[in-house]
Amino acid sequence: MIKKFKLLATASAGLESLVARELRNLDITDVAIDDRSRVFFEGDLATIAKANLWLRTADRVKIVVGEFKARTFEELFEQVYALPWEELIPFGCQFPVSKAKSVKSTLHNEPSVQGITKKAIVKKLQTTFHRPEGVPIPENGPKFSIEIALHKDVATVMIDTTGDSLFKRGYRSEKGEAPLKENMAASIVMLTNWLANPRRAFVDPTCGSGTFTIEAAMLALNMAPGLKRDFAFEAWPWFDAEILKHEKELAQKQVRTDLDLDIQGFDIDGRMVEIAKRNALAAGLSDVIKYKQMRLQDFQTEKLDGVLVSNPPYGVRLEDEEAVATLYGEMGKTFAPLETWSKYILTSDVDFEKHFGAKATKKRKLYNGTLRTDLYMYFGKRIK
């Protein structure tokens, strides 16, 4: 049985540094980002459990079974065959090659890469389990989902440990028309200056199903995002269930109970406000976050030094460009009096600053799925 694994955490483009920071904060060493923005690290079974349980900004955690050059299908077959599948996949388990990707490689036919990879693993396990030629290996047990990625003729073969993507925390039963993924929302909260002093007010005036507010509360209270969900590795015969149980118990003890938060979410759509309330309840945060039906333009406050985060409707989400421009203009006027507040607004509209009426202090490129967006950051004036 393998004791130490090479692991890979995947994330949306632009978030790799946040993933690496999270891993280091978990006391996971040997963290490295390569030139393709992949985040590699090493660890044992407890590391796999801990990474899946705690990573807020990543999509998945994968075991790297092997990396090698392959310019022909014969090379691909032999190299995949040589990997230690007998130490990873017990007899009777499912082992689909669920994904194959090829970029700038000689072996560019992805279905063929997928098929050859599967054949090589089958052949190896037939040999290991002493199955006669032509007698299939049963695949009706727990699933080991295998992926292969080719880049410039270098193949990386992986097993997904996560299952459903890590953005699925388990609290969001309902969502809006254009939901922001939970890991993207957590990343944006981490990019603000709010966590330096989370006793300050945090407001999302276009809260939708409440993702920003819920992720902010979970971050401030140190709630592990994976506490309410299951992972693929839990079903594996060689994974000790006590390891995850222990990590969850440790995580539960680390939740902060000494912090009073001032987190509010508003939305013009009363139906979305009710959904946000239900999601907060499912996350165990209904007594922490306050929601109210209200127009963005009606937001006023006497509080100082707060943080405002918004993912307002934009081009792809509202077909009427004139309405979008008007909304951004009204946002600019509404937020202008909040001089000591820092504002963070996510949009794909390249003319946002013009409509908003102010140039951002800083701008960061992010991807909401495949959609290129920018996070416009407006830093508040310091209170003297």
XYZ file of C-alpha atoms in Angstrom:
384
model
C 0.000 0.000 0.000
C 1.288 3.451 -0.957
C 2.000 5.541 2.177
C 2.860 8.900 0.575
C 1.127 10.402 -2.421
C 1.907 13.091 -4.941
C -1.221 15.236 -5.000
C -2.665 17.947 -7.232
C -5.246 20.608 -6.366
C -7.036 22.113 -9.367
C -8.629 25.561 -9.449
C -9.952 28.224 -11.799
C -7.293 30.244 -13.608
C -6.024 33.063 -11.427
C -6.724 31.374 -8.086
C -3.667 29.085 -7.836
C -1.825 31.329 -5.375
C -4.840 31.259 -3.033
C -4.964 27.451 -3.175
C -1.229 27.257 -2.385
C -1.716 29.677 0.535
C -4.566 27.553 1.911
C -2.456 24.390 1.724
C 0.435 26.031 3.549
C -1.961 27.298 6.220
C -2.942 23.642 6.761
C 0.720 22.887 7.544
C 1.036 20.948 4.286
C 4.597 21.241 3.024
C 6.202 20.756 -0.396
C 3.563 22.972 -2.047
C 4.556 24.094 -5.551
C 2.841 25.901 -8.434
C 4.233 24.852 -11.819
C 4.380 26.864 -15.057
C 0.906 25.601 -15.975
C -0.587 26.992 -12.748
C -1.083 23.527 -11.260
C -0.743 23.279 -7.471
C 1.202 20.179 -6.413
C 1.787 18.922 -2.881
C 2.588 15.697 -1.066
C 1.000 13.822 1.794
C -0.598 10.735 3.263
C -4.223 9.651 3.708
C -4.759 12.295 6.388
C -3.511 14.950 3.931
C -6.073 13.819 1.343
C -8.840 14.074 3.942
C -7.642 17.433 5.286
C -7.229 19.043 1.840
C -10.716 17.987 0.713
C -12.254 19.088 3.995
C -10.604 22.521 4.176
C -9.831 23.831 0.678
C -12.226 26.675 -0.125
C -10.755 27.942 -3.392
C -9.910 24.669 -5.199
C -12.114 22.507 -7.439
C -10.654 19.052 -6.801
C -7.873 17.094 -5.122
C -6.287 14.376 -7.265
C -3.703 11.661 -6.724
C -0.958 11.883 -9.359
C -0.365 8.225 -10.243
C 2.405 9.059 -12.698
C 3.899 11.462 -15.249
C 5.781 10.412 -18.383
C 6.447 11.251 -22.045
C 4.278 9.557 -24.648
C 4.444 10.281 -28.370
C 2.964 6.989 -29.590
C 0.047 4.861 -28.430
C 2.464 2.031 -27.764
C 4.457 4.292 -25.413
C 1.245 5.419 -23.757
C 0.090 1.820 -23.207
C 3.418 0.648 -21.782
C 3.843 3.655 -19.475
C 0.287 3.433 -18.093
C 0.707 -0.344 -17.659
C 3.890 0.235 -15.628
C 2.107 2.368 -13.001
C 1.242 0.759 -9.612
C -2.460 0.188 -10.257
C -2.460 -2.968 -8.145
C -1.711 -0.808 -5.074
C -4.566 1.595 -5.782
C -7.523 -0.285 -7.299
C -8.839 -3.303 -5.353
C -10.479 -6.210 -7.174
C -14.082 -5.518 -8.183
C -13.884 -1.718 -8.008
C -14.944 0.547 -10.857
C -12.121 2.372 -12.627
C -13.549 4.458 -15.478
C -11.179 6.700 -17.408
C -13.642 9.545 -17.106
C -11.623 12.270 -18.795
C -8.822 12.605 -21.335
C -7.359 15.928 -22.439
C -4.664 16.632 -25.001
C -2.975 20.002 -25.593
C -0.106 20.586 -28.037
C 0.638 16.848 -28.130
C 1.301 14.250 -30.840
C -1.473 12.048 -29.418
C -4.254 14.536 -30.024
C -7.213 12.151 -30.419
C -8.677 12.297 -26.905
C -11.123 9.329 -27.203
C -8.209 7.153 -28.375
C -6.018 8.340 -25.482
C -8.905 7.499 -23.146
C -9.390 4.031 -24.661
C -5.697 3.065 -24.633
C -5.343 4.213 -21.026
C -8.280 2.034 -19.994
C -6.913 -0.982 -21.880
C -3.524 -0.659 -20.197
C -5.068 -0.512 -16.714
C -7.337 -3.494 -17.478
C -4.340 -5.505 -18.720
C -2.330 -4.652 -15.584
C -5.142 -5.638 -13.227
C -5.878 -8.835 -15.181
C -2.240 -9.811 -14.674
C -2.307 -8.793 -10.999
C -5.539 -10.634 -10.224
C -4.607 -13.660 -12.397
C -7.634 -13.310 -14.664
C -7.545 -15.341 -17.902
C -7.305 -13.427 -21.182
C -10.760 -12.363 -22.285
C -12.367 -12.752 -18.858
C -13.475 -9.253 -17.798
C -12.678 -7.829 -14.402
C -15.917 -7.089 -12.528
C -16.526 -3.372 -11.963
C -19.434 -3.064 -9.574
C -17.735 -1.757 -6.418
C -16.570 1.709 -5.287
C -15.427 4.058 -8.043
C -11.888 5.238 -8.759
C -12.349 7.951 -11.386
C -9.210 8.174 -13.552
C -8.115 11.123 -15.701
C -5.273 11.568 -18.162
C -3.956 14.901 -19.420
C -1.373 15.290 -22.184
C 0.535 18.548 -22.548
C 3.428 18.862 -24.984
C 3.663 15.045 -25.093
C 3.919 14.721 -21.298
C 1.111 12.662 -19.789
C -0.197 13.115 -16.247
C -2.351 10.241 -14.979
C -4.553 11.005 -11.973
C -7.276 9.614 -9.719
C -9.911 12.050 -8.447
C -10.317 11.863 -4.658
C -13.087 14.466 -4.417
C -16.190 13.324 -6.319
C -18.551 16.262 -6.761
C -16.492 19.447 -7.144
C -15.366 21.111 -3.921
C -17.550 24.132 -4.655
C -20.516 21.936 -3.677
C -20.443 22.571 0.066
C -23.797 20.970 0.764
C -25.665 24.072 1.965
C -26.974 25.509 -1.291
C -30.248 23.753 -2.011
C -31.434 26.492 -4.358
C -29.674 29.077 -6.473
C -30.396 32.023 -8.730
C -30.300 32.328 -12.502
C -26.567 33.119 -12.653
C -25.065 31.721 -9.471
C -21.497 32.364 -8.437
C -19.719 29.154 -7.456
C -18.962 28.866 -3.766
C -15.193 28.527 -4.269
C -15.126 31.647 -6.458
C -17.106 33.558 -3.827
C -14.709 32.403 -1.086
C -11.739 33.436 -3.235
C -13.130 36.929 -3.702
C -13.772 37.316 0.036
C -10.159 36.238 0.634
C -9.000 38.905 -1.853
C -10.729 41.662 0.132
C -9.291 43.357 3.218
C -12.256 42.293 5.395
C -10.649 39.243 7.016
C -7.947 41.469 8.550
C -10.713 42.670 10.889
C -13.930 40.657 10.420
C -15.733 42.596 13.143
C -16.304 45.284 10.506
C -19.557 45.363 8.556
C -19.738 43.109 5.466
C -22.512 43.843 2.981
C -23.608 42.262 -0.312
C -26.281 44.540 -1.821
C -27.013 42.086 -4.686
C -26.878 38.930 -2.604
C -28.901 36.535 -4.786
C -28.833 33.129 -3.067
C -26.444 34.449 -0.405
C -23.158 32.875 -1.495
C -20.834 35.810 -0.655
C -22.372 36.316 2.771
C -22.313 32.612 3.673
C -18.734 32.104 2.492
C -17.631 35.238 4.370
C -19.190 33.958 7.595
C -17.627 30.507 7.151
C -14.209 32.081 6.605
C -14.437 34.403 9.600
C -15.682 31.633 11.898
C -13.101 29.152 10.559
C -15.766 26.644 9.484
C -14.316 23.935 7.244
C -16.283 24.079 3.957
C -16.387 20.290 3.541
C -17.965 19.426 6.897
C -21.452 18.874 5.446
C -20.596 16.787 2.360
C -19.194 13.450 1.229
C -16.079 12.700 -0.843
C -15.218 9.982 -3.371
C -12.313 8.631 -1.302
C -14.644 7.726 1.582
C -15.920 4.711 -0.401
C -12.469 3.320 -1.189
C -11.784 -0.011 0.578
C -8.263 0.974 1.645
C -9.192 4.363 3.084
C -9.525 4.266 6.871
C -12.819 5.953 7.805
C -11.384 6.913 11.192
C -8.971 9.325 9.473
C -11.738 11.517 8.049
C -13.756 11.205 11.253
C -10.744 12.450 13.216
C -10.153 15.376 10.803
C -13.822 16.387 11.017
C -13.730 16.298 14.817
C -10.617 18.499 14.794
C -12.287 20.891 12.348
C -15.408 21.115 14.498
C -13.295 22.129 17.502
C -11.654 24.911 15.474
C -14.909 26.758 14.708
C -14.765 30.189 16.359
C -17.495 30.989 18.853
C -15.974 34.227 20.182
C -16.725 36.439 17.184
C -19.803 38.622 16.678
C -20.244 39.266 12.965
C -22.091 42.054 11.162
C -22.945 40.455 7.798
C -25.916 41.577 5.715
C -27.308 40.663 2.326
C -29.896 42.593 0.302
C -31.638 41.805 -2.954
C -34.444 43.431 -4.926
C -35.982 39.978 -5.507
C -37.843 38.787 -2.419
C -37.798 35.189 -3.709
C -33.979 35.236 -3.745
C -33.902 36.659 -0.212
C -35.949 33.687 1.001
C -33.591 31.275 -0.810
C -30.589 32.999 0.790
C -32.204 32.570 4.219
C -32.774 28.856 3.590
C -29.186 28.396 2.394
C -27.832 30.191 5.477
C -29.983 27.941 7.659
C -28.572 24.845 5.922
C -25.054 26.182 6.537
C -25.823 26.678 10.238
C -25.540 30.454 9.901
C -29.137 31.704 10.077
C -28.428 33.513 13.348
C -25.243 35.107 11.965
C -26.352 36.685 8.653
C -29.200 39.182 8.209
C -31.092 39.298 4.893
C -33.596 41.866 3.681
C -35.460 42.615 0.454
C -34.217 46.006 -0.712
C -33.142 47.846 -3.825
C -29.404 48.394 -4.129
C -30.084 52.106 -4.640
C -31.715 52.355 -1.196
C -28.650 51.225 0.749
C -27.450 53.758 3.306
C -25.380 53.388 6.454
C -23.778 55.407 9.239
C -21.169 52.679 9.823
C -17.539 53.334 8.972
C -14.781 51.154 7.533
C -17.060 48.442 6.157
C -16.572 46.135 3.194
C -19.021 45.863 0.331
C -18.868 42.941 -2.123
C -21.153 42.613 -5.133
C -21.660 40.397 -8.159
C -24.261 42.559 -9.938
C -26.058 41.594 -13.136
C -23.853 42.100 -16.187
C -23.855 41.716 -19.980
C -24.344 37.970 -20.201
C -26.908 38.033 -17.412
C -28.950 41.050 -18.541
C -29.571 41.367 -22.263
C -30.460 45.048 -21.998
C -27.044 46.792 -22.048
C -28.632 50.164 -21.380
C -30.241 48.814 -18.189
C -26.871 47.447 -17.068
C -25.147 50.786 -17.681
C -27.903 52.581 -15.718
C -27.576 50.112 -12.838
C -23.805 50.606 -12.656
C -24.277 54.369 -12.657
C -26.750 54.109 -9.783
C -24.291 51.873 -7.924
C -21.617 54.534 -8.293
C -23.902 57.237 -6.875
C -25.153 55.018 -4.034
C -21.669 53.902 -2.966
C -19.933 57.291 -3.405
C -20.809 58.559 0.117
C -19.219 55.424 1.640
C -15.751 56.943 1.558
C -14.275 54.787 4.313
C -15.750 51.577 2.895
C -13.825 49.270 0.571
C -15.866 48.035 -2.388
C -15.245 44.924 -4.501
C -17.374 44.478 -7.608
C -17.207 41.505 -9.995
C -18.296 42.013 -13.589
C -17.385 41.064 -17.146
C -18.331 44.533 -18.438
C -15.136 46.207 -19.692
C -16.889 49.606 -19.464
C -17.802 49.176 -15.805
C -15.556 51.972 -14.475
C -17.003 54.430 -16.993
C -20.587 53.607 -15.982
C -19.714 53.456 -12.261
C -18.079 56.881 -12.461
C -14.801 56.054 -10.735
C -11.578 54.284 -11.628
C -10.761 51.242 -9.494
C -7.806 51.323 -7.109
C -6.870 47.892 -8.399
C -8.274 45.309 -10.801
C -7.849 41.511 -10.832
C -8.663 39.166 -13.701
C -10.724 36.099 -12.721
C -12.767 33.431 -14.481
C -16.347 32.674 -13.468
C -16.502 29.273 -15.174
C -15.275 30.026 -18.688
C -16.381 33.667 -18.524
C -13.596 36.225 -18.157
C -14.475 38.707 -15.423
C -12.682 41.441 -13.495
C -12.792 42.166 -9.790
C -12.804 45.954 -9.444
C -11.336 46.956 -6.069
C -12.014 50.356 -4.524
C -10.111 50.822 -1.253
C -11.756 52.992 1.406
C -10.108 56.038 2.966
C -8.385 55.354 6.268
C -10.145 56.638 9.345
C -7.922 59.162 11.122
